[in-house]
Short mmCIF file of C-alpha atoms and ligand atoms in Angstrom, two decimals:
data_model
loop_
_atom_site.label_atom_id
_atom_site.label_comp_id
_atom_site.label_asym_id
_atom_site.label_seq_id
_atom_site.Cartn_x
_atom_site.Cartn_y
_atom_site.Cartn_z
CA VAL A 1155 33.49 -11.66 17.15
CA LYS A 1156 32.17 -8.98 14.79
CA ARG A 1157 29.01 -7.77 15.03
CA ARG A 1158 26.29 -8.03 13.51
CA PRO A 1159 24.97 -5.05 11.34
CA ARG A 1160 21.95 -3.64 13.09
CA VAL A 1161 18.92 -2.06 11.01
CA VAL A 1162 15.99 -0.73 11.71
CA VAL A 1163 13.00 -0.46 9.73
CA ALA A 1164 10.82 1.93 9.62
CA GLY A 1165 7.32 0.88 9.30
CA VAL A 1166 6.54 -2.47 8.27
CA GLY A 1167 3.88 -2.32 5.82
CA ASP A 1168 3.58 -3.44 2.15
CA THR A 1169 7.88 -2.11 1.16
CA GLY A 1170 8.89 -2.71 4.93
CA LEU A 1171 7.91 -6.53 5.91
CA LEU A 1172 10.49 -7.05 2.08
CA THR A 1173 13.01 -5.30 2.44
CA ALA A 1174 13.22 -7.20 5.96
CA ILE A 1175 12.47 -9.67 4.59
CA HIS A 1176 16.02 -9.69 2.41
CA LEU A 1177 18.10 -8.35 4.54
CA ALA A 1178 17.08 -10.71 7.92
CA PRO A 1179 19.34 -13.59 6.84
CA HIS A 1180 22.47 -10.62 6.32
CA ALA A 1181 22.01 -8.21 9.23
CA ASP A 1182 20.18 -7.33 12.53
CA VAL A 1183 17.06 -6.12 11.92
CA VAL A 1184 14.58 -4.50 13.56
CA GLY A 1185 10.93 -3.40 12.77
CA ILE A 1186 8.55 -0.87 13.80
CA SER A 1187 5.46 -1.16 13.63
CA THR A 1188 2.13 0.62 14.59
CA LYS A 1189 0.54 -2.32 13.20
CA ALA A 1190 0.97 -6.02 14.96
CA GLY A 1191 0.58 -7.34 11.04
CA LEU A 1192 1.16 -6.90 7.88
CA VAL A 1193 -1.96 -5.28 7.03
CA SER A 1194 -1.82 -3.91 3.03
CA GLY A 1195 -2.24 -0.88 1.39
CA GLN A 1196 -3.82 -2.30 -1.63
CA GLU A 1197 -7.15 -3.74 -3.04
CA LEU A 1198 -9.27 -1.79 -1.35
CA GLY A 1199 -12.90 -3.05 -3.74
CA LEU A 1200 -12.03 -6.70 -2.49
CA ARG A 1201 -11.91 -5.60 0.75
CA LEU A 1202 -14.28 -3.59 1.26
CA ALA A 1203 -16.46 -6.92 -1.19
CA ARG A 1204 -14.80 -9.76 0.56
CA PRO A 1205 -12.44 -9.04 3.77
CA ARG A 1206 -12.38 -12.12 4.49
CA GLU A 1207 -10.69 -13.35 0.97
CA TRP A 1208 -8.86 -9.98 0.99
CA GLU A 1209 -7.20 -10.88 4.22
CA ARG A 1210 -5.46 -14.33 2.94
CA GLY A 1211 -3.70 -12.78 0.86
CA TYR A 1212 -2.64 -9.14 2.87
CA ARG A 1213 -3.33 -9.34 6.68
CA ILE A 1214 -0.73 -10.71 6.96
CA GLY A 1215 1.02 -12.03 11.38
CA PHE A 1216 4.13 -11.16 10.80
CA ASP A 1217 4.98 -14.15 12.50
CA ARG A 1218 3.86 -16.22 9.87
CA PHE A 1219 6.62 -15.18 7.11
CA ARG A 1220 9.74 -17.32 7.56
CA ARG A 1221 12.01 -15.15 6.89
CA LEU A 1222 11.24 -12.35 10.11
CA ASP A 1223 11.23 -15.66 12.76
CA SER A 1224 15.91 -14.00 12.77
CA ALA A 1225 14.08 -10.25 12.73
CA ARG A 1226 12.29 -8.63 15.90
CA VAL A 1227 8.82 -6.68 15.55
CA ILE A 1228 7.89 -3.41 17.31
CA HIS A 1229 5.09 -3.61 17.92
CA GLY A 1230 5.11 0.93 18.28
CA THR A 1231 5.61 3.82 16.71
CA VAL A 1232 8.51 6.19 15.52
CA THR A 1233 8.37 9.24 17.02
CA SER A 1234 11.45 10.54 16.34
CA VAL A 1235 15.25 10.23 15.02
CA ASP A 1236 18.82 11.36 16.01
CA THR A 1237 21.35 11.11 13.59
CA ASP A 1238 23.91 12.41 14.91
CA GLY A 1239 23.66 9.44 17.52
CA ARG A 1240 21.66 7.35 15.26
CA THR A 1241 19.05 5.91 17.50
CA ILE A 1242 15.05 6.58 16.49
CA THR A 1243 12.97 6.93 19.77
CA VAL A 1244 9.43 4.38 19.05
CA LYS A 1245 6.47 5.46 21.65
CA ALA A 1246 5.69 1.08 22.16
CA ALA A 1247 2.28 -0.47 22.02
CA ASP A 1248 2.27 -0.60 26.32
CA GLY A 1249 2.30 3.22 26.07
CA SER A 1250 6.37 3.11 27.25
CA ALA A 1251 9.42 4.72 25.12
CA GLN A 1252 12.63 3.06 24.21
CA ASP A 1253 15.58 3.74 22.13
CA GLU A 1254 16.68 1.80 18.98
CA SER A 1255 20.22 2.12 17.45
CA TYR A 1256 21.66 1.73 14.51
CA ASP A 1257 23.22 0.74 11.57
CA VAL A 1258 21.07 2.07 9.38
CA LEU A 1259 17.66 2.78 8.83
CA VAL A 1260 14.86 2.16 6.41
CA ILE A 1261 12.00 4.96 6.45
CA ALA A 1262 9.22 2.54 5.16
CA THR A 1263 6.07 4.49 7.02
CA GLY A 1264 4.04 5.40 3.75
CA ALA A 1265 1.56 7.17 2.93
CA SER A 1266 -2.28 7.82 4.33
CA ASN A 1267 -4.67 7.51 2.51
CA GLY A 1268 -8.50 6.88 3.76
CA PHE A 1269 -10.36 5.03 6.66
CA TRP A 1270 -8.38 1.71 4.71
CA ARG A 1271 -4.32 3.28 5.15
CA THR A 1272 -3.91 4.74 8.25
CA PRO A 1273 -0.52 5.29 10.74
CA ALA A 1274 -2.66 4.73 13.76
CA LEU A 1275 -1.44 1.90 16.77
CA GLN A 1276 -3.69 -1.13 15.97
CA ASP A 1277 -3.62 -4.38 17.35
CA ASP A 1278 -5.86 -7.28 15.60
CA GLY A 1279 -9.08 -6.79 16.52
CA ASP A 1280 -8.45 -3.02 16.11
CA VAL A 1281 -8.16 -3.58 12.44
CA ALA A 1282 -10.44 -6.66 12.89
CA ARG A 1283 -13.29 -4.33 13.31
CA ASP A 1284 -11.99 -1.22 10.99
CA LEU A 1285 -12.62 -4.71 8.41
CA ASP A 1286 -16.42 -5.05 9.11
CA GLU A 1287 -17.13 -1.95 9.93
CA SER A 1288 -16.37 -0.69 6.75
CA HIS A 1289 -17.74 -4.70 4.85
CA ALA A 1290 -21.14 -3.77 6.84
CA ARG A 1291 -21.54 0.02 6.06
CA ILE A 1292 -21.49 -0.65 2.16
CA GLU A 1293 -23.43 -4.32 2.43
CA ALA A 1294 -26.06 -1.80 4.47
CA ALA A 1295 -26.38 0.54 1.41
CA ASP A 1296 -28.24 -0.05 -1.42
CA SER A 1297 -26.79 3.13 -2.90
CA VAL A 1298 -23.66 3.48 -3.71
CA THR A 1299 -21.31 6.69 -4.54
CA VAL A 1300 -17.67 6.03 -4.65
CA VAL A 1301 -15.69 9.09 -6.01
CA GLY A 1302 -12.69 8.96 -7.75
CA GLY A 1303 -10.70 7.48 -10.58
CA GLY A 1304 -7.75 5.80 -9.63
CA ALA A 1305 -7.22 1.98 -8.86
CA ALA A 1306 -8.73 2.45 -5.86
CA ALA A 1307 -11.52 4.34 -6.70
CA VAL A 1308 -11.97 2.02 -9.98
CA SER A 1309 -10.98 -1.43 -7.96
CA SER A 1310 -13.82 -0.92 -5.48
CA ALA A 1311 -16.54 -0.25 -8.00
CA TRP A 1312 -16.18 -3.31 -9.86
CA ASN A 1313 -15.74 -5.16 -6.95
CA ILE A 1314 -18.96 -3.78 -4.93
CA ALA A 1315 -20.71 -4.57 -7.79
CA ALA A 1316 -19.78 -7.80 -8.86
CA THR A 1317 -19.98 -8.73 -4.70
CA TRP A 1318 -23.18 -7.17 -4.67
CA PRO A 1319 -25.05 -7.19 -8.61
CA ASP A 1320 -28.69 -5.40 -6.25
CA LYS A 1321 -26.82 -2.62 -5.92
CA ARG A 1322 -27.04 0.51 -7.49
CA VAL A 1323 -23.06 1.54 -8.05
CA ASP A 1324 -21.80 4.73 -9.34
CA LEU A 1325 -18.15 6.57 -9.66
CA TYR A 1326 -17.85 9.44 -10.64
CA PHE A 1327 -14.02 11.20 -11.88
CA PRO A 1328 -12.45 14.25 -12.62
CA GLY A 1329 -11.21 14.10 -16.12
CA THR A 1330 -12.92 11.82 -18.93
CA HIS A 1331 -11.31 8.77 -18.67
CA ALA A 1332 -10.69 6.98 -15.31
CA LEU A 1333 -7.11 5.44 -13.72
CA PRO A 1334 -5.46 8.38 -16.17
CA HIS A 1335 -1.90 7.54 -14.38
CA HIS A 1336 -2.09 3.96 -16.20
CA HIS A 1337 -1.59 3.29 -20.13
CA PRO A 1338 -4.68 4.60 -21.98
CA ARG A 1339 -6.10 0.92 -23.35
CA VAL A 1340 -6.35 -0.34 -19.85
CA TRP A 1341 -9.39 1.39 -19.04
CA ARG A 1342 -10.34 1.23 -22.37
CA ILE A 1343 -10.29 -2.49 -22.22
CA LEU A 1344 -12.11 -1.76 -18.42
CA GLU A 1345 -14.74 0.34 -19.24
CA GLY A 1346 -16.96 -1.76 -21.73
CA ARG A 1347 -17.00 -4.43 -18.63
CA PHE A 1348 -17.98 -2.05 -16.60
CA GLU A 1349 -21.27 -0.78 -18.61
CA ALA A 1350 -21.81 -4.15 -19.13
CA ARG A 1351 -22.17 -4.67 -15.30
CA GLY A 1352 -24.65 -1.77 -14.86
CA ILE A 1353 -21.85 0.76 -12.79
CA GLY A 1354 -22.73 4.36 -13.38
CA LEU A 1355 -19.58 6.02 -15.48
CA HIS A 1356 -19.91 9.84 -14.61
CA PRO A 1357 -16.60 11.43 -16.00
CA GLY A 1358 -15.35 15.35 -15.39
CA HIS A 1359 -16.74 15.74 -12.23
CA ARG A 1360 -14.40 16.38 -9.73
CA ALA A 1361 -16.47 16.12 -5.62
CA VAL A 1362 -16.07 19.30 -3.65
CA VAL A 1363 -14.46 18.27 0.03
CA PRO A 1364 -16.67 19.18 2.45
CA ALA A 1365 -13.84 21.79 5.44
CA GLY A 1366 -11.77 19.32 7.27
CA PHE A 1367 -12.85 16.10 5.56
CA ARG A 1368 -9.79 14.14 5.99
CA CYS A 1369 -11.86 11.49 3.75
CA ASP A 1370 -11.78 9.24 6.10
CA GLU A 1371 -14.48 8.18 5.81
CA ILE A 1372 -17.48 6.13 4.33
CA THR A 1373 -19.99 9.22 4.65
CA GLY A 1374 -23.97 9.37 3.67
CA GLY A 1375 -24.40 12.45 2.70
CA PRO A 1376 -25.10 14.21 -0.55
CA VAL A 1377 -21.62 15.23 -3.03
CA ALA A 1378 -21.16 18.37 -4.64
CA TRP A 1379 -19.86 18.87 -7.28
CA SER A 1380 -17.11 22.09 -8.28
CA THR A 1381 -17.79 21.03 -12.15
CA GLY A 1382 -20.01 22.42 -11.98
CA GLN A 1383 -23.42 18.78 -12.34
CA PRO A 1384 -26.26 18.81 -9.44
CA GLU A 1385 -25.98 16.99 -6.17
CA SER A 1386 -25.20 13.11 -6.32
CA THR A 1387 -26.61 11.75 -3.35
CA ALA A 1388 -26.50 7.34 -2.05
CA ASP A 1389 -26.41 5.45 1.07
CA ALA A 1390 -22.86 5.21 1.27
CA VAL A 1391 -20.38 7.62 -0.50
CA LEU A 1392 -16.53 5.94 -0.26
CA TRP A 1393 -14.11 9.06 -0.81
CA ALA A 1394 -11.05 7.50 -2.59
CA ILE A 1395 -9.79 10.74 -4.48
CA GLY A 1396 -6.11 10.29 -3.41
CA ARG A 1397 -5.81 12.34 -1.18
CA VAL A 1398 -1.99 10.83 0.25
CA THR A 1399 -0.78 12.39 3.35
CA PRO A 1400 2.54 11.04 4.19
CA ASN A 1401 3.71 9.59 7.16
CA SER A 1402 6.99 11.46 8.32
CA ASP A 1403 5.45 13.54 11.29
CA TRP A 1404 8.39 12.11 12.48
CA ILE A 1405 11.47 13.14 10.35
CA PRO A 1406 13.27 16.01 9.92
CA ALA A 1407 12.06 19.19 8.55
CA GLU A 1408 15.59 19.01 6.84
CA PHE A 1409 14.96 15.49 5.15
CA LEU A 1410 11.33 16.18 3.72
CA ASP A 1411 9.91 18.45 1.00
CA ALA A 1412 6.91 20.86 0.51
CA ASN A 1413 4.57 18.31 0.91
CA GLY A 1414 7.19 16.36 3.66
CA PHE A 1415 7.82 13.64 1.24
CA VAL A 1416 11.61 12.09 2.08
CA VAL A 1417 13.36 14.03 -0.46
CA VAL A 1418 16.04 10.56 -1.47
CA ASP A 1419 18.51 10.87 -4.30
CA ASP A 1420 19.08 8.21 -6.69
CA TYR A 1421 20.11 5.61 -4.64
CA LEU A 1422 17.10 5.55 -2.46
CA ARG A 1423 19.06 7.42 -0.29
CA VAL A 1424 18.06 10.18 2.13
CA VAL A 1425 18.99 13.46 1.19
CA GLY A 1426 20.99 14.73 3.53
CA ALA A 1427 21.74 12.57 6.34
CA GLU A 1428 23.80 9.35 6.79
CA ARG A 1429 23.04 5.80 6.66
CA ILE A 1430 19.30 6.43 5.89
CA TYR A 1431 17.22 5.75 2.98
CA ALA A 1432 13.48 5.92 2.62
CA ILE A 1433 11.79 4.00 -0.43
CA GLY A 1434 8.09 2.90 -0.78
CA ASP A 1435 5.35 5.49 -0.24
CA VAL A 1436 6.98 8.64 1.59
CA ALA A 1437 9.92 8.66 -0.16
CA ALA A 1438 9.79 11.89 -2.75
CA THR A 1439 11.22 9.57 -5.90
CA ASP A 1440 9.30 10.52 -8.75
CA ALA A 1441 5.83 12.14 -9.40
CA LEU A 1442 4.00 9.19 -9.33
CA ARG A 1443 6.19 8.40 -6.34
CA THR A 1444 5.99 4.75 -8.29
CA SER A 1445 9.19 3.03 -5.79
CA ALA A 1446 7.02 0.78 -4.25
CA ARG A 1447 5.38 -0.86 -7.20
CA ALA A 1448 8.70 -0.69 -9.24
CA ARG A 1449 9.91 -3.43 -6.28
CA ALA A 1450 12.78 -1.18 -5.04
CA ASP A 1451 12.67 -3.07 -1.67
CA ARG A 1452 15.70 -4.87 -4.17
CA LEU A 1453 17.82 -2.20 -4.74
CA VAL A 1454 16.98 -0.69 -1.39
CA ALA A 1455 17.98 -3.63 0.50
CA ARG A 1456 21.01 -3.95 -1.94
CA ASN A 1457 22.31 -0.71 -1.44
CA VAL A 1458 21.65 -0.94 2.31
CA ARG A 1459 24.80 -4.12 2.04
CA ALA A 1460 26.26 -1.90 -0.19
CA GLU A 1461 27.06 0.85 2.71
CA LEU A 1462 27.84 -2.03 4.97
CA GLY A 1463 30.53 -3.33 2.25
CA HIS A 1464 28.64 -5.55 0.08
CA GLY A 1465 28.56 -5.02 -3.61
CA THR A 1466 27.72 -2.30 -5.12
CA ALA A 1467 25.03 -0.15 -5.46
CA LYS A 1468 22.86 0.51 -7.82
CA ARG A 1469 20.25 3.79 -9.21
CA PHE A 1470 16.17 3.62 -9.57
CA ARG A 1471 14.09 3.41 -11.94
CA PRO A 1472 11.36 5.49 -11.34
CA LEU A 1473 8.75 3.24 -13.76
CA ALA A 1474 6.56 6.13 -15.74
CA ARG A 1475 3.20 4.38 -16.31
CA ARG A 1476 0.80 2.27 -12.91
CA TRP A 1477 0.62 -0.83 -13.99
CA GLY A 1478 -0.84 -4.19 -12.19
CA SER A 1479 -3.83 -5.84 -10.83
CA VAL A 1480 -6.94 -3.63 -11.23
CA VAL A 1481 -9.39 -5.06 -9.93
CA GLY A 1482 -7.72 -7.81 -7.68
CA ALA A 1483 -8.49 -11.87 -8.14
CA GLN A 1484 -12.19 -12.54 -9.94
CA ASP A 1485 -12.99 -15.97 -9.66
CA ASN A 1486 -9.92 -17.61 -8.50
CA ARG A 1487 -8.29 -15.46 -12.41
CA LEU A 1488 -6.08 -12.87 -11.52
CA GLU A 1489 -6.00 -9.95 -14.44
CA VAL A 1490 -2.52 -8.03 -14.61
CA PHE A 1491 -2.33 -4.94 -16.78
CA SER A 1492 1.99 -4.24 -17.63
CA PRO A 1493 3.18 -1.24 -18.29
CA SER A 1494 2.10 -0.89 -21.80
CA GLY A 1495 -1.02 -1.25 -21.47
CA ARG A 1496 -1.01 -5.45 -22.74
CA SER A 1497 -3.60 -7.50 -20.21
CA TRP A 1498 -2.99 -10.80 -19.21
CA THR A 1499 -4.46 -13.47 -16.82
CA ILE A 1500 -3.15 -15.07 -13.69
CA PRO A 1501 -5.82 -18.30 -14.03
CA ALA A 1502 -5.44 -20.26 -10.52
CA TRP A 1503 -4.48 -18.07 -9.22
CA ASP A 1504 -6.10 -19.32 -5.90
CA ALA A 1505 -3.61 -21.99 -5.67
CA LEU A 1506 -1.00 -20.16 -7.59
CA TRP A 1507 -0.58 -17.87 -4.88
CA PRO A 1508 1.37 -19.92 -2.76
CA TRP A 1509 3.80 -20.54 -5.23
CA LEU A 1510 4.21 -16.92 -7.11
CA VAL A 1511 3.16 -14.46 -3.33
CA ALA A 1512 4.49 -16.33 -0.29
CA ARG A 1513 7.23 -17.77 -2.19
CA SER A 1514 8.68 -16.39 -4.79
CA ILE A 1515 7.72 -12.73 -3.01
CA TYR A 1516 7.72 -13.25 0.12
CA LYS A 1517 10.13 -16.27 0.41
CA GLY A 1518 7.90 -19.19 2.40
CA ILE A 1519 5.05 -18.01 4.22
CA ARG A 1520 3.94 -20.01 6.68
CA PRO A 1521 -0.11 -21.17 6.43
CA ALA A 1522 -2.26 -19.59 8.63
CA ASP A 1523 -4.28 -22.08 11.41
CA ARG A 1524 -0.53 -23.87 12.71
C1 FAD B 1047 4.56 -6.35 -3.79
C2 FAD B 1047 3.63 -5.11 -4.13
C3 FAD B 1047 2.74 -5.40 -5.42
C4 FAD B 1047 1.69 -3.94 -5.61
N1 FAD B 1047 1.56 -4.27 -6.88
C5 FAD B 1047 1.24 -3.89 -7.20
C6 FAD B 1047 -0.83 -2.79 -7.30
O1 FAD B 1047 -0.79 -3.92 -8.55
N2 FAD B 1047 -0.90 -1.86 -8.53
C7 FAD B 1047 -0.57 -0.39 -7.18
O2 FAD B 1047 -1.23 0.77 -8.06
N3 FAD B 1047 0.09 -0.62 -7.26
C8 FAD B 1047 0.97 -1.88 -6.09
N4 FAD B 1047 2.17 -2.16 -4.95
C9 FAD B 1047 1.73 -0.36 -4.41
C10 FAD B 1047 0.84 0.06 -3.69
O3 FAD B 1047 0.18 0.50 -3.86
C11 FAD B 1047 0.88 1.42 -2.71
O4 FAD B 1047 2.27 1.95 -3.19
C12 FAD B 1047 1.72 -0.12 -1.11
O5 FAD B 1047 1.34 0.14 -0.70
C13 FAD B 1047 2.72 1.70 -0.39
O6 FAD B 1047 3.52 0.68 0.59
P1 FAD B 1047 4.28 1.49 1.69
O7 FAD B 1047 6.07 0.61 2.75
O8 FAD B 1047 5.53 2.72 1.27
O9 FAD B 1047 3.56 1.68 2.29
P2 FAD B 1047 1.94 1.46 3.62
O10 FAD B 1047 2.18 -0.31 3.45
O11 FAD B 1047 1.51 2.42 3.88
O12 FAD B 1047 3.53 0.74 4.64
C14 FAD B 1047 3.72 1.67 6.02
C15 FAD B 1047 3.16 0.69 7.46
O13 FAD B 1047 3.79 1.84 8.32
C16 FAD B 1047 3.27 2.06 9.58
N5 FAD B 1047 3.37 3.13 9.75
C17 FAD B 1047 3.20 4.86 9.43
N6 FAD B 1047 4.47 6.05 10.24
C18 FAD B 1047 4.17 5.16 11.49
C19 FAD B 1047 5.24 5.94 12.62
N7 FAD B 1047 6.25 6.49 12.32
N8 FAD B 1047 6.57 4.47 12.91
C20 FAD B 1047 5.83 3.37 12.65
N9 FAD B 1047 5.17 2.47 11.61
C21 FAD B 1047 4.43 3.62 11.30
C22 FAD B 1047 2.02 2.60 8.53
O14 FAD B 1047 0.74 2.18 9.79
C23 FAD B 1047 1.70 1.39 7.60
O15 FAD B 1047 1.73 -0.21 8.25
C24 FAD B 1047 2.63 -2.61 -4.82
C25 FAD B 1047 3.59 -2.94 -3.70
C26 FAD B 1047 4.48 -4.20 -3.73
C27 FAD B 1047 5.23 -4.22 -2.00
#
């Protein structure tokens, strides 16, 4: 009997999960995950302001994904890879070390970015505690300063102000406008709404990051500006300045660029390695590292299958601009911005989610209360 190929997916976050879902019908898939389920890095604002609502779409136990029924997900951390022997070593949650062999390895360990995206080994209780603590920290503050101009910062400022209209919320960003990687039209549309909601907008502010501070907690102290303005104070300061560190310390240096991201070719194959692919925020595909939001999970699955003798491989085409939802679902409507900055709104989001997300993207998710 011919053995099914074995694909190990290192890191089961947004992209590792989707890649595993595509490959599960065709291979024995083994996922290695530091979290006991999907804990998405998306929609920080919703997560901070309305964590229970956020959890419905972004924190989902692996046992609920129908396509993962045939896969095995190990709760642990990948600590090393032996490319000659085609094995990885995993430190499991119980502290034991185990080796897993692969025919193909997909690297999807992502990047750390503030307190909401960490490579720490966490069980469900740890994740729930983190969620509740950061929510409580913001809830207790009368004034909130958000530092940063990307989607995480913009979405946080909006959702905090929308959830608690009495709080003073200020958004400080270095450029003349926020969302510099989106089409300029996106911020033009949002700016007026932010002003109407009373959110203080402060362009031209670049924060001084205190020495040794990794931007991985909500702080309370004053914020100094290297752009010359007087210090700002608030009860809670949220740092969302895009300080991204790749989770690649387990990968041999020969496969990494100077910043620690995994070097890949147009097919998302790791350059210099055999039968290893990389996807998501850890993969140095293009300047904006767009393979996650460009939905390259389908392409990697296709290319892995081609490597195993089925079909043909395809080249990855990076996106020139960020796109998608910026502030998440509001009042049961989801506004999505296209790469050309056009806005369209999906109504009745709660009713459509099971179709547009659970079924179409994840190929089936069981209800939470089963
Ligand atoms: C469907 C979809 C929609 C998106 N929509 C948008 C959008 O609208 N706007 C936008 O800007 N972006 C969007 N994105 C992109 C998103 O913001 C990030 O780029 C994405 O979360 C990155 O995914 P990732 O898998 O690389 O990292 P993560 O989701 O962070 O997953 C990495 C996982 O690996 C774990 N890990 C780390 N080290 C190890 C180790 N040694 N061993 C085992 N596990 C480890 C981490 O703890 C984490 O769980 C979207 C992405 C997807 C998939």
